[in-house]
Short mmCIF file of C-alpha atoms in Angstrom, two decimals:
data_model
loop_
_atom_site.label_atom_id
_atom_site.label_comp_id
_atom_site.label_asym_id
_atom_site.label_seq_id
_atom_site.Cartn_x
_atom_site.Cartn_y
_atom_site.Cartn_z
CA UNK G 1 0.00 0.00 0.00
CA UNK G 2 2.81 2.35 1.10
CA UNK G 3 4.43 1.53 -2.31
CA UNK G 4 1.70 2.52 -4.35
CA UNK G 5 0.71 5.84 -2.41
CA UNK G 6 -2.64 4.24 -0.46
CA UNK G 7 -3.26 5.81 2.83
CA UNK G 8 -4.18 2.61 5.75
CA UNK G 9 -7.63 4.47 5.71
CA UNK G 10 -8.05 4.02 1.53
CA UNK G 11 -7.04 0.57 2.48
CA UNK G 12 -10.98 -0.34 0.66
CA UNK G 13 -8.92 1.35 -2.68
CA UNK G 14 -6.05 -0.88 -2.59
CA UNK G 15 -8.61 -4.67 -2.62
CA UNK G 16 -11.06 -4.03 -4.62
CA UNK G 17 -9.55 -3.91 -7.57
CA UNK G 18 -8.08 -7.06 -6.41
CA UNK G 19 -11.21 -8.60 -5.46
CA UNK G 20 -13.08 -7.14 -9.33
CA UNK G 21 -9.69 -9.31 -10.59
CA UNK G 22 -10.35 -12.56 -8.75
CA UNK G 23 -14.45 -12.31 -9.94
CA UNK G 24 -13.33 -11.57 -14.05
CA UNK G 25 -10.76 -14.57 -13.56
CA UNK G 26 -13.66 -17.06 -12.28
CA UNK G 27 -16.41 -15.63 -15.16
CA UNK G 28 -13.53 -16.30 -17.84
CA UNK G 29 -12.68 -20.08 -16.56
CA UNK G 30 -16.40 -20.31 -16.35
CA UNK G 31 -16.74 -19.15 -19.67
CA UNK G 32 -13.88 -21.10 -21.38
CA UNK G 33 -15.41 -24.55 -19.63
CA UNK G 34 -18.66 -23.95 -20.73
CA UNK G 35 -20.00 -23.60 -16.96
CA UNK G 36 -22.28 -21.21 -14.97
CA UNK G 37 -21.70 -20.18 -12.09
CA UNK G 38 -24.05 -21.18 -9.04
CA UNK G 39 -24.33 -18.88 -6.08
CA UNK G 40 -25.62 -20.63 -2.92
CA UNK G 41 -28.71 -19.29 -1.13
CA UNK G 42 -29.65 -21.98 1.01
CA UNK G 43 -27.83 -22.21 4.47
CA UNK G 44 -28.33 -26.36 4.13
CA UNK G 45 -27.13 -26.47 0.77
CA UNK G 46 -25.04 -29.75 0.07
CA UNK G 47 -22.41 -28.68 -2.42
CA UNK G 48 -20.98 -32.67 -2.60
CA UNK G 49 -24.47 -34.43 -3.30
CA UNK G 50 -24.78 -31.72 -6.07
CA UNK G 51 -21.24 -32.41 -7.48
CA UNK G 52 -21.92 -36.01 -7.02
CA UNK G 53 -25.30 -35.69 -9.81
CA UNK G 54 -22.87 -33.72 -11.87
CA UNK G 55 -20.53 -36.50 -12.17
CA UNK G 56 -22.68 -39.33 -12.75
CA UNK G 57 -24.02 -37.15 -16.24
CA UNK G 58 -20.36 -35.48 -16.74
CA UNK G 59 -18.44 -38.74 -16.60
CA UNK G 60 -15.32 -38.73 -14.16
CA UNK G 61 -12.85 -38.06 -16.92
CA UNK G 62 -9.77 -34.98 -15.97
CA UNK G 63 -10.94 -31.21 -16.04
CA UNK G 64 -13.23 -28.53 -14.39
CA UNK G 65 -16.48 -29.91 -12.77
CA UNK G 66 -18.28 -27.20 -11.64
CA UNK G 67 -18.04 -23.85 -9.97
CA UNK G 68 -19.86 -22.50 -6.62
CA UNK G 69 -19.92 -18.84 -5.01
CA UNK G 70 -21.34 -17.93 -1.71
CA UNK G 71 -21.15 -14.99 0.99
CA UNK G 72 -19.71 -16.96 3.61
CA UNK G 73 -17.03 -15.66 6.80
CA UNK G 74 -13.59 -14.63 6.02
CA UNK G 75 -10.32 -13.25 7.53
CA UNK G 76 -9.69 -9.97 6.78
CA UNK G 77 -8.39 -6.33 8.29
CA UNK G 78 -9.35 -3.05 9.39
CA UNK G 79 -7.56 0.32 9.49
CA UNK G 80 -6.52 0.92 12.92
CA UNK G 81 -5.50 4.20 14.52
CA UNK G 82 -3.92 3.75 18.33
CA UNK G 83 -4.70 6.89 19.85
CA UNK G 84 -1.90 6.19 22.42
CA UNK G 85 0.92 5.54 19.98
CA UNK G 86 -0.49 7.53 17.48
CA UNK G 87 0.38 4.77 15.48
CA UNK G 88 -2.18 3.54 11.96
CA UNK G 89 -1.75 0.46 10.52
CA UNK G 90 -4.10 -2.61 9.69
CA UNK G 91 -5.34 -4.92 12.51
CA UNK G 92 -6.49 -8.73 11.56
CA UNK G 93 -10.77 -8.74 11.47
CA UNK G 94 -13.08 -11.22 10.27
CA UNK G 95 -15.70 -10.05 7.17
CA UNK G 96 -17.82 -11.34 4.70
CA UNK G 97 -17.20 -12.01 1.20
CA UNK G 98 -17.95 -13.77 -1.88
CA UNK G 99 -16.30 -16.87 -1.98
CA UNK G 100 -15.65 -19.31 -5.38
CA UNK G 101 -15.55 -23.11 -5.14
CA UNK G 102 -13.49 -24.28 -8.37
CA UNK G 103 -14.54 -28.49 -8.17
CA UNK G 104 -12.40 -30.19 -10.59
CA UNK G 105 -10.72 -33.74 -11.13
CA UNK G 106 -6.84 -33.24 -11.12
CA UNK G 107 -5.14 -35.78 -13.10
CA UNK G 108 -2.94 -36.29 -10.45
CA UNK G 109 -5.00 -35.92 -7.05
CA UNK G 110 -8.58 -36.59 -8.36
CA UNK G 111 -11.62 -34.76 -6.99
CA UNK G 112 -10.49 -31.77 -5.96
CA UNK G 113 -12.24 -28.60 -4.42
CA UNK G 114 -10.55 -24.48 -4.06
CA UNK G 115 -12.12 -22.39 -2.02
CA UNK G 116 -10.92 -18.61 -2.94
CA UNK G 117 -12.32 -15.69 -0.83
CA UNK G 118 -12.36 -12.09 -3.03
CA UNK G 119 -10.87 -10.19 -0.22
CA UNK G 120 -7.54 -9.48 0.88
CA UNK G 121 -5.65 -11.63 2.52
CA UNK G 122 -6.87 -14.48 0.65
CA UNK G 123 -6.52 -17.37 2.56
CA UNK G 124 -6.95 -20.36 0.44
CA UNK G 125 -8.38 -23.95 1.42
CA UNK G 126 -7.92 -26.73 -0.70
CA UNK G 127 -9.42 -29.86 -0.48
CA UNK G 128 -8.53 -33.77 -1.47
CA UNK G 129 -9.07 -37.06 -0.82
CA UNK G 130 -6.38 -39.31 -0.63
CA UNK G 131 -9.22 -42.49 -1.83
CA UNK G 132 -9.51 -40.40 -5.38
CA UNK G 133 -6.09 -40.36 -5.53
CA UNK G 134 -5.48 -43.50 -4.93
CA UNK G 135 -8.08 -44.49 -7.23
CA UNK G 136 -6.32 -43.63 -10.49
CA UNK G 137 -2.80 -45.20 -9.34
CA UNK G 138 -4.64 -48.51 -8.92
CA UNK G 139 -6.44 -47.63 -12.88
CA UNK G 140 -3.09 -47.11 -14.46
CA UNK G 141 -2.05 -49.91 -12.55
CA UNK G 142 -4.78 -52.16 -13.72
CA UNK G 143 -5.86 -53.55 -10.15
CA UNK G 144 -8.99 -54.16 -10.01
CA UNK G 145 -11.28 -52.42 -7.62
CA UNK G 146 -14.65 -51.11 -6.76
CA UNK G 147 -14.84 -47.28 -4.90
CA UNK G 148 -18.07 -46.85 -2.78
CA UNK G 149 -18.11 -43.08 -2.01
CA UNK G 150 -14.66 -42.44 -0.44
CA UNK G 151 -14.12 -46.39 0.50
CA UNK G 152 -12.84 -49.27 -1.12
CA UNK G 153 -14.94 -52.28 -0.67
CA UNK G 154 -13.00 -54.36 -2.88
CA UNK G 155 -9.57 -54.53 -4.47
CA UNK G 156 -8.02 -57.26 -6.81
CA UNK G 157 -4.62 -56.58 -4.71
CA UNK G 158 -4.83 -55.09 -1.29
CA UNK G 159 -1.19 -55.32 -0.80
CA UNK G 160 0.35 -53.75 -3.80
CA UNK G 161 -2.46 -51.32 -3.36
CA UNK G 162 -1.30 -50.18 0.50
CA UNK G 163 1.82 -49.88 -1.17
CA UNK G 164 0.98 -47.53 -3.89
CA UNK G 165 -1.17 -45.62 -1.09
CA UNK G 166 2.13 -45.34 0.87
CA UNK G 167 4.53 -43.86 -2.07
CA UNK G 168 2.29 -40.76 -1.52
CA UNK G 169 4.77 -37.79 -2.05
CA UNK G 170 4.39 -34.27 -0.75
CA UNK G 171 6.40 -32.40 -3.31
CA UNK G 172 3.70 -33.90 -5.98
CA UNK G 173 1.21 -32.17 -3.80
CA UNK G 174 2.94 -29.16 -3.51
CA UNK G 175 3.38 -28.17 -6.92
CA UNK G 176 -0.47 -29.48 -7.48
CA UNK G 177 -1.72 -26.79 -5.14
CA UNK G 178 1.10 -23.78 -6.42
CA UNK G 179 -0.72 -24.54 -9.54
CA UNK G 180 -4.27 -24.35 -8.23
CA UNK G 181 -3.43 -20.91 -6.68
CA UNK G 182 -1.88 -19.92 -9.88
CA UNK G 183 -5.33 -20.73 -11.66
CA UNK G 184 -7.97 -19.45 -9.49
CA UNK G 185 -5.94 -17.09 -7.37
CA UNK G 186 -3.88 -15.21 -9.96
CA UNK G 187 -3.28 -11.95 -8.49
CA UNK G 188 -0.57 -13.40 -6.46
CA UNK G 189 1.35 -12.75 -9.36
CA UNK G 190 0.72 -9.07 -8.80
CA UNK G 191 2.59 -9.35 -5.50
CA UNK G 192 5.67 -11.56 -6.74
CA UNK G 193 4.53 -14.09 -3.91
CA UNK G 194 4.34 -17.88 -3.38
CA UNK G 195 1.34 -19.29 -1.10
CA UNK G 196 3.07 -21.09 2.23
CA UNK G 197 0.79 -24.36 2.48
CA UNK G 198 0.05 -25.58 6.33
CA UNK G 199 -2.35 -28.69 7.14
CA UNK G 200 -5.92 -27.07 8.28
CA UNK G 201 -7.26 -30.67 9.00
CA UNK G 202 -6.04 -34.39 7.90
CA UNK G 203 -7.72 -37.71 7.98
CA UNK G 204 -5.65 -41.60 8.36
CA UNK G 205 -8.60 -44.25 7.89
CA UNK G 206 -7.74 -47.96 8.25
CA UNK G 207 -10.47 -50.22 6.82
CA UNK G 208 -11.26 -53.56 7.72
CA UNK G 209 -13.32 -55.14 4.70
CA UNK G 210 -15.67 -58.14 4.96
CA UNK G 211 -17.01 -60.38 2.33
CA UNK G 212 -20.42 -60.41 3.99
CA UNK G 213 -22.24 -57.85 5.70
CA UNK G 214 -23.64 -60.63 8.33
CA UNK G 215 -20.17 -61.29 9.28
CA UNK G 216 -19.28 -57.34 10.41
CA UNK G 217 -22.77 -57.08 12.11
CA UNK G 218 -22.23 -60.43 14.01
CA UNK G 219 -19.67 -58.66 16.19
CA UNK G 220 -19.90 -54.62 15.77
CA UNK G 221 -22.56 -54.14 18.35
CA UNK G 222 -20.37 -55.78 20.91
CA UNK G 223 -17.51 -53.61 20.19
CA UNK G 224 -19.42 -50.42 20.34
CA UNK G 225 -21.45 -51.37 23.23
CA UNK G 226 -18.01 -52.46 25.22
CA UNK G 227 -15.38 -49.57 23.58
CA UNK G 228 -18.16 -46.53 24.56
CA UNK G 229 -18.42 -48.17 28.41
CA UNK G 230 -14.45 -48.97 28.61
CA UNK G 231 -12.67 -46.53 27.12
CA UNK G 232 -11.63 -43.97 29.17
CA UNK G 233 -9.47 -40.50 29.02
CA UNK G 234 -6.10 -42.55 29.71
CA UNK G 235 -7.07 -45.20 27.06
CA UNK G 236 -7.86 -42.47 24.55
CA UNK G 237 -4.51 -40.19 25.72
CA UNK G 238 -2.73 -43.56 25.17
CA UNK G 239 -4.30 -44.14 21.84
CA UNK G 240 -2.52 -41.20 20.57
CA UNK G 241 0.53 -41.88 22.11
CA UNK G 242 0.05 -39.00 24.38
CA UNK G 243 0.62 -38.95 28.35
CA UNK G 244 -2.73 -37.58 30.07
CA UNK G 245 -1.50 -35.31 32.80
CA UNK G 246 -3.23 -34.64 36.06
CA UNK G 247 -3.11 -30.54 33.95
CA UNK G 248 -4.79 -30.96 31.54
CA UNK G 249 -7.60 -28.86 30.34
CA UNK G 250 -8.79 -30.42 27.20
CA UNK G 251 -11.84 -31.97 26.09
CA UNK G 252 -12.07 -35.59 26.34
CA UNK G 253 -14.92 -38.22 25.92
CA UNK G 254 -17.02 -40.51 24.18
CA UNK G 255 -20.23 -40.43 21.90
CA UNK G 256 -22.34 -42.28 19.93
CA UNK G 257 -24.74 -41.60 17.13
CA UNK G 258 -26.65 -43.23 14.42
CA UNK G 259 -25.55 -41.40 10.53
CA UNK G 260 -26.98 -42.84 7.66
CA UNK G 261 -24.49 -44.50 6.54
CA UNK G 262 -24.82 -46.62 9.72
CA UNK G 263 -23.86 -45.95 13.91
CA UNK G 264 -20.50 -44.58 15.07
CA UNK G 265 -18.80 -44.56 18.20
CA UNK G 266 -16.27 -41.10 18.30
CA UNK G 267 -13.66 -41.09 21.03
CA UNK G 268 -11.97 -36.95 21.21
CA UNK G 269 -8.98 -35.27 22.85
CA UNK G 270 -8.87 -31.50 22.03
CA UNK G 271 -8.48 -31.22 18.73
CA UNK G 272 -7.91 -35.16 17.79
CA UNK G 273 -10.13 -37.68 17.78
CA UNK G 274 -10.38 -41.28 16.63
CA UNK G 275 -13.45 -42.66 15.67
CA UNK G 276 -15.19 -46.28 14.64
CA UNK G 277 -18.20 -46.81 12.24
CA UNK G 278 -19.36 -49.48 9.97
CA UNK G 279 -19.59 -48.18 6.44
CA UNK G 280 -22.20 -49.05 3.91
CA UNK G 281 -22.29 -52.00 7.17
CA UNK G 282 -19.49 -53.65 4.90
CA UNK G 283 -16.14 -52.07 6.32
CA UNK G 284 -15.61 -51.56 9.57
CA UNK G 285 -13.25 -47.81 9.21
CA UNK G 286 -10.97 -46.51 12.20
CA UNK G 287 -10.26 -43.23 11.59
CA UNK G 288 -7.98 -40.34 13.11
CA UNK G 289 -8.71 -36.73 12.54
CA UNK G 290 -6.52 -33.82 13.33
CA UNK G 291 -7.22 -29.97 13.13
CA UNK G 292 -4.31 -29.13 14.78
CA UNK G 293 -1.07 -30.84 13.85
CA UNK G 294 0.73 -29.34 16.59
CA UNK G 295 -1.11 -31.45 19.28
CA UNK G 296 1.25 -34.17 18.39
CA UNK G 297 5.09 -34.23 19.13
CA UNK G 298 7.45 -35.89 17.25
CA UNK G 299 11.71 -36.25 17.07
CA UNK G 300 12.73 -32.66 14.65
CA UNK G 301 15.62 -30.96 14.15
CA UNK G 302 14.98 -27.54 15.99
CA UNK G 303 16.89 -24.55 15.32
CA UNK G 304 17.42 -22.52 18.78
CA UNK G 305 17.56 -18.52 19.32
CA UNK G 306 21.62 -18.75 18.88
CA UNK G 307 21.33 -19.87 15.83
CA UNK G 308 22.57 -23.42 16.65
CA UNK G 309 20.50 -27.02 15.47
CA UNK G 310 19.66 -30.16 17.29
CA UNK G 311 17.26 -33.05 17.27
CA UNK G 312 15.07 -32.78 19.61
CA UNK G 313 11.12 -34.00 20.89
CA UNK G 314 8.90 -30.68 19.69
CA UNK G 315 5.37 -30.00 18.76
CA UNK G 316 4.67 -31.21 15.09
CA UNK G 317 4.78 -27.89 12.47
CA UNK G 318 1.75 -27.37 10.54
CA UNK G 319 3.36 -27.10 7.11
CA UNK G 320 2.53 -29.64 4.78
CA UNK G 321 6.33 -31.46 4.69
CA UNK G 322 4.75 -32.27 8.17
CA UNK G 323 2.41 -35.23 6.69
CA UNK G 324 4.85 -37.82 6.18
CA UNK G 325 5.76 -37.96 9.77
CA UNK G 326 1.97 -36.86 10.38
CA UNK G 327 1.54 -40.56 8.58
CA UNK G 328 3.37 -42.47 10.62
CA UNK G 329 1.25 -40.70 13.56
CA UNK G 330 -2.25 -41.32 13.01
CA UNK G 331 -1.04 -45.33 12.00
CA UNK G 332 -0.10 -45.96 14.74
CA UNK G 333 -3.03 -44.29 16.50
CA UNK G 334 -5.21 -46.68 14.35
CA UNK G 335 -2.71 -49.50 15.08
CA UNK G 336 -3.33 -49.09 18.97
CA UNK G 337 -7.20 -48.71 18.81
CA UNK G 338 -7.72 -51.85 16.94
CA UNK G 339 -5.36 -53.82 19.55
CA UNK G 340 -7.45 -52.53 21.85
CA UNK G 341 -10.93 -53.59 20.70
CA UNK G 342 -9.20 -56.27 19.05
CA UNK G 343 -8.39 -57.90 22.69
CA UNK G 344 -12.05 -56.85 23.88
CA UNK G 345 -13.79 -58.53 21.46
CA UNK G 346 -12.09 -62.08 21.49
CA UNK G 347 -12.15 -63.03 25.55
CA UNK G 348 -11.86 -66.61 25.16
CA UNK G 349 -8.20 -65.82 23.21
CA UNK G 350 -7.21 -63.32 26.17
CA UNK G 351 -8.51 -65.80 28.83
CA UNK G 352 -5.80 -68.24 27.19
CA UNK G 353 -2.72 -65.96 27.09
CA UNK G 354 -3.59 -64.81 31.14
CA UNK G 355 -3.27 -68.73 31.79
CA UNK G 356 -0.31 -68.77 29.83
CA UNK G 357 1.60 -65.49 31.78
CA UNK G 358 0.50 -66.97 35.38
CA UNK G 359 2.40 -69.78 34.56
CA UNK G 360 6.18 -70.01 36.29
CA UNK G 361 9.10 -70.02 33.76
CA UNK G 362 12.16 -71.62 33.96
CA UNK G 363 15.30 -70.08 31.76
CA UNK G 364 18.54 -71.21 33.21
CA UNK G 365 17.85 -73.48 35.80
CA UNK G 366 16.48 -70.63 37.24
CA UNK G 367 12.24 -70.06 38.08
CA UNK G 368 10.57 -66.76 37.22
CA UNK G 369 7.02 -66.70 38.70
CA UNK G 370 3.92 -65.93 36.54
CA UNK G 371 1.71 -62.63 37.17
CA UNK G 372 -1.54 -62.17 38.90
CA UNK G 373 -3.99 -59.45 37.82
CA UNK G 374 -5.80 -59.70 41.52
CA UNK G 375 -2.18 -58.78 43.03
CA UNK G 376 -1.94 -55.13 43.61
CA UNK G 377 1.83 -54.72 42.97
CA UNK G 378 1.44 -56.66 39.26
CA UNK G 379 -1.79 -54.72 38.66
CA UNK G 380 0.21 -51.76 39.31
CA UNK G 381 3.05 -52.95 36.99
CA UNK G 382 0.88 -53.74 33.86
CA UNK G 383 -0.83 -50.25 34.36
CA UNK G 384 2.88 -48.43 34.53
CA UNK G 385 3.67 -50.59 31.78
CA UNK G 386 0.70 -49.73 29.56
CA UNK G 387 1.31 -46.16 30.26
CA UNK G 388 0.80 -44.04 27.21
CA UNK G 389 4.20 -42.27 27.49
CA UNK G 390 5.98 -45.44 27.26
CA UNK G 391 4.18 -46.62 23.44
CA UNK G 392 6.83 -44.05 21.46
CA UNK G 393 9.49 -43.44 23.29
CA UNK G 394 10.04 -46.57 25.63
CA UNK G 395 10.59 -47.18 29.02
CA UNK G 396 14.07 -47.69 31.16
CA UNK G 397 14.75 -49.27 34.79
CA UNK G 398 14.60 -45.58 35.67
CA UNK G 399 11.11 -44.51 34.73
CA UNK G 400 9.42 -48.21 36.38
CA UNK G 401 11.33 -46.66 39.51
CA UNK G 402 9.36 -43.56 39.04
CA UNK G 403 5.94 -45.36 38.87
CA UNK G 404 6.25 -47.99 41.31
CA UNK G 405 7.92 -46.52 44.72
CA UNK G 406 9.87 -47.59 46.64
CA UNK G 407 11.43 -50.22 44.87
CA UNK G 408 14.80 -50.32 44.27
CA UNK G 409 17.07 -50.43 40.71
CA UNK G 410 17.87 -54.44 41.78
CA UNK G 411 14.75 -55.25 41.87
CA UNK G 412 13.24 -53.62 39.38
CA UNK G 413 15.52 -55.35 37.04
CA UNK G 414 14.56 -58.41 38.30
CA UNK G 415 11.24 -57.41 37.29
CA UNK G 416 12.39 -56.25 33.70
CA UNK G 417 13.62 -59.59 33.30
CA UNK G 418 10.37 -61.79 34.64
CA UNK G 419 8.59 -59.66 31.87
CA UNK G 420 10.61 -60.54 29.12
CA UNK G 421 11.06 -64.24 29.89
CA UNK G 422 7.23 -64.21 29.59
CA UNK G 423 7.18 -62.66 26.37
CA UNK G 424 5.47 -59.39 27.46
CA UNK G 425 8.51 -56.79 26.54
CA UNK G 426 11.43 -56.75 24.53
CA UNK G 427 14.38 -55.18 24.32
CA UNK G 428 16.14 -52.59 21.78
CA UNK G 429 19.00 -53.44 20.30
CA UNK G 430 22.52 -51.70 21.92
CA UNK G 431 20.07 -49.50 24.18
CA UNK G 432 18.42 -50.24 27.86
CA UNK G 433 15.14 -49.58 26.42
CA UNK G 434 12.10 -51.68 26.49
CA UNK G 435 8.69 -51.70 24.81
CA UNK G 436 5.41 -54.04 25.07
CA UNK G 437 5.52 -57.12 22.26
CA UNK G 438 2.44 -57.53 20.73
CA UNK G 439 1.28 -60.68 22.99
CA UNK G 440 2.40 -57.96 26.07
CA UNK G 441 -0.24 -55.37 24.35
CA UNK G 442 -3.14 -57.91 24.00
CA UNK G 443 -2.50 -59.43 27.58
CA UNK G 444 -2.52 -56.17 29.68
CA UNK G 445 -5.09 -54.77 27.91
CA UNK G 446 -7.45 -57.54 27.74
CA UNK G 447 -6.11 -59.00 31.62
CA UNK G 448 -7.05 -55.30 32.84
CA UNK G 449 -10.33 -54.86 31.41
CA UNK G 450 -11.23 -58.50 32.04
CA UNK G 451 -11.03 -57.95 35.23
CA UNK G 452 -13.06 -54.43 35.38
CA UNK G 453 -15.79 -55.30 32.88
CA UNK G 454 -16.71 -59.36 33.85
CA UNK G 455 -14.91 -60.49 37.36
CA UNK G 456 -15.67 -57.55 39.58
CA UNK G 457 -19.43 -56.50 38.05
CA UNK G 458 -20.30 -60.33 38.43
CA UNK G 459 -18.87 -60.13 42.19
CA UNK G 460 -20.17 -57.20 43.07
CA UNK G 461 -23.69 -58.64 41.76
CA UNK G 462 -23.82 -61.52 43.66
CA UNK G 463 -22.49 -59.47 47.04
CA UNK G 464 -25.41 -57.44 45.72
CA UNK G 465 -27.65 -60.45 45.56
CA UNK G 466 -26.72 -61.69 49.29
#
């Protein structure tokens, strides 16, 4: 503004020519594609169930779809005078303006949506799904497969297709959406400017696909009914490999509702949450959401106020070279939840594994006893041991010290030791750290709810009872 002679006050004079720019650019695309425009009056108005009857007359081959505009919220500023400082300059607000939604199918990323807002700052959101995507690597690699909405119930090659789904690469992404902004957003060039792309929300689904409907049904209303009445916050903080301090001032919980596309069971933690649902009643989908990247922490190089770089644990950044370590996050999130309901769902298989841990092992002439879940001090141990803090980074002799007191470094090595003769831990390579084996995961987890959801309720009936 300063550069072309607009006082903060004119600052009206310096966007709307910007804003009559963005509105010519969207009637010319419109124009050149054959399209109208369609300006949404209707508060309720379903943009994707119209785009979805476009498609099924248009044909899903490469190229424009359709184009939206609506008055809808957006960030903006204000001239600002501080009477103190005597100081003008512009001061963040939030407006109104006429938004454009450019729908198109990418050859590279499939169904795609832009969202441009004709005022000044122009934030742009840009939408994808990684299932369209996906869709037209398994097409060029002739794998069969069958796309219902934004799930695959069926695919000629699961395998090589999880593999093509992980070769996802960020730098294709990135130059998709510099291109996207250089189509419906051109008055960056005006401003000799690139657009910084940051992660407003993400998805990870994992989808468990049946051949027959009957056979999901048979056992999803047992693991809703059991996951909404036993998991609680420390289950869901451990979930997402996060430690759930005594502090913290978060929402947390559990709900339940019916959709159409069947019932879901949604477990949150501030800005995360993992949920469970039965699609078309023929997958059974675990998904993560995140709508703030930073909630997670992850190993980073960090560059300090000196100047000076390490590696170091630090909130996640919300740039978009964030995702592949994002990636690795919300798997492992999905990873954890199905161990969990996994073990709840299957008693008869845990009941077998408790008889096989409170059995005494021999190794070296020498006798290590088994556990029992109705002793205090090995309740206590599984629960340290299950801590969420411990699923990423590990725990030492040190940090069992820390959670069971009083016990000294002796014999809590003693106590390392009984747990991995039993299979429950194992041990890294070169390092004195130790994490829970698989068989470890599905024991305390299923011994410690066992316990809480069957032995105790049916003893404290009958105590009831006499």
């Amino acid at each position: 503004m300063s550069y072309n002679h607009i006082r903060i006050f004119d600052y009206p004079r310096f966007a709307e020519p910007l804003r009559d720019e963005l509105r010519k650019n969207a009637e010319r695309i419109a124009s050149e594609n054959g399209l109208e425009i369609e300006f949404i009056r209707k508060k309720n108005f379903r943009k994707e169930k119209r785009i979805q009857q476009i498609l099924e007359q248009r044909g899903s081959h490469p190229g424009l779809v359709h184009i939206f505009s609506a008055m809808e919220p957006c960030q903006t500023y204000k001239p600002w005078h501080n009477k103190q400082t005597h100081k003008t300059f512009l001061k963040p607000d939030n407006g109104k303006c006429l938004h454009y939604y450019f729908y198109l199918i990418d050859e590279e990323l499939g169904l795609v949506y832009v969202r441009v807002p004709t005022w000044c700052p122009f934030r742009l959101q840009i939408y994808f799904n990684g299932h369209n995507w996906l869709q037209l690597r398994l097409a060029k690699s002739d794998i069969h497969h069958s796309l219902l909405d934004n799930a695959f119930a069926e695919i000629s090659d699961f395998s090589q297709a999880q593999s093509l789904g992980d070769s996802f690469k960020v730098d294709l992404l990135h130059a998709r959406l510099d291109l996207f902004a250089e189509r419906f957003c051109p008055i960056i060039k005006d401003f000799d400017l690139r657009y910084h792309w940051s992660i407003m929300q993400a998805e990870y689904a994992t989808d468990i696909v049946f051949k027959h409907q009957e056979d999901l049904q048979s056992i999803y209303g047992h693991l809703t009914r059991t996951a909404i009445h036993t998991v609680k916050p420390e289950n869901i903080a451990t979930f997402l490999g996060r430690k759930l301090h005594d502090k913290y001032e978060g929402e947390m919980g559990n709900s339940f509702n019916t959709r159409i596309e069947g019932t879901r069971i949604k477990h949150g933690m501030g800005p995360v949450s993992i949920k469970m649902y039965d699609k078309f009643g023929l997958i059974l989908r675990i998904e993560t959401t995140v709508n703030d990247v930073s909630f997670f922490k992850h190993y980073r190089m960090v560059e300090h106020r000196d100047g000076s770089e390490s590696m170091k644990l630090a909130q996640m950044k919300k740039g978009i070279y964030s995702l592949s370590a994002l990636y690795q996050l919300l798997v492992a999130a999905n990873r954890r939840y199905i161990e969990f309901i996994s073990a709840i769902d299957d008693p008869s298989a845990g009941i077998k594994k408790l008889d096989r841990i409170s059995r005494t092992v021999v190794e070296n002439d020498r006798s290590y006893k088994g556990f029992n879940l109705f002793d205090d001090d090995d309740q206590l141990l599984f629960e340290s041991i299950a801590s969420g803090e411990f699923t990423i980074s590990g725990f030492q002799n040190k940090h069992l010290r820390y959670k069971l007191e009083g016990r000294t470094s002796s014999q809590i090595s003693r106590t390392i030791k009984r747990l991995h003769v039993h299979g429950l831990i194992r041990k890294v390579g070169h390092t004195y750290k130790y994490y829970l084996t698989k068989f470890g995961t599905q024991v305390v987890t299923m011994g410690l709810k066992l316990k809480e959801l069957v032995v105790i309720p049916h003893l404290s009936g009958h105590m009831e009872l006499a």
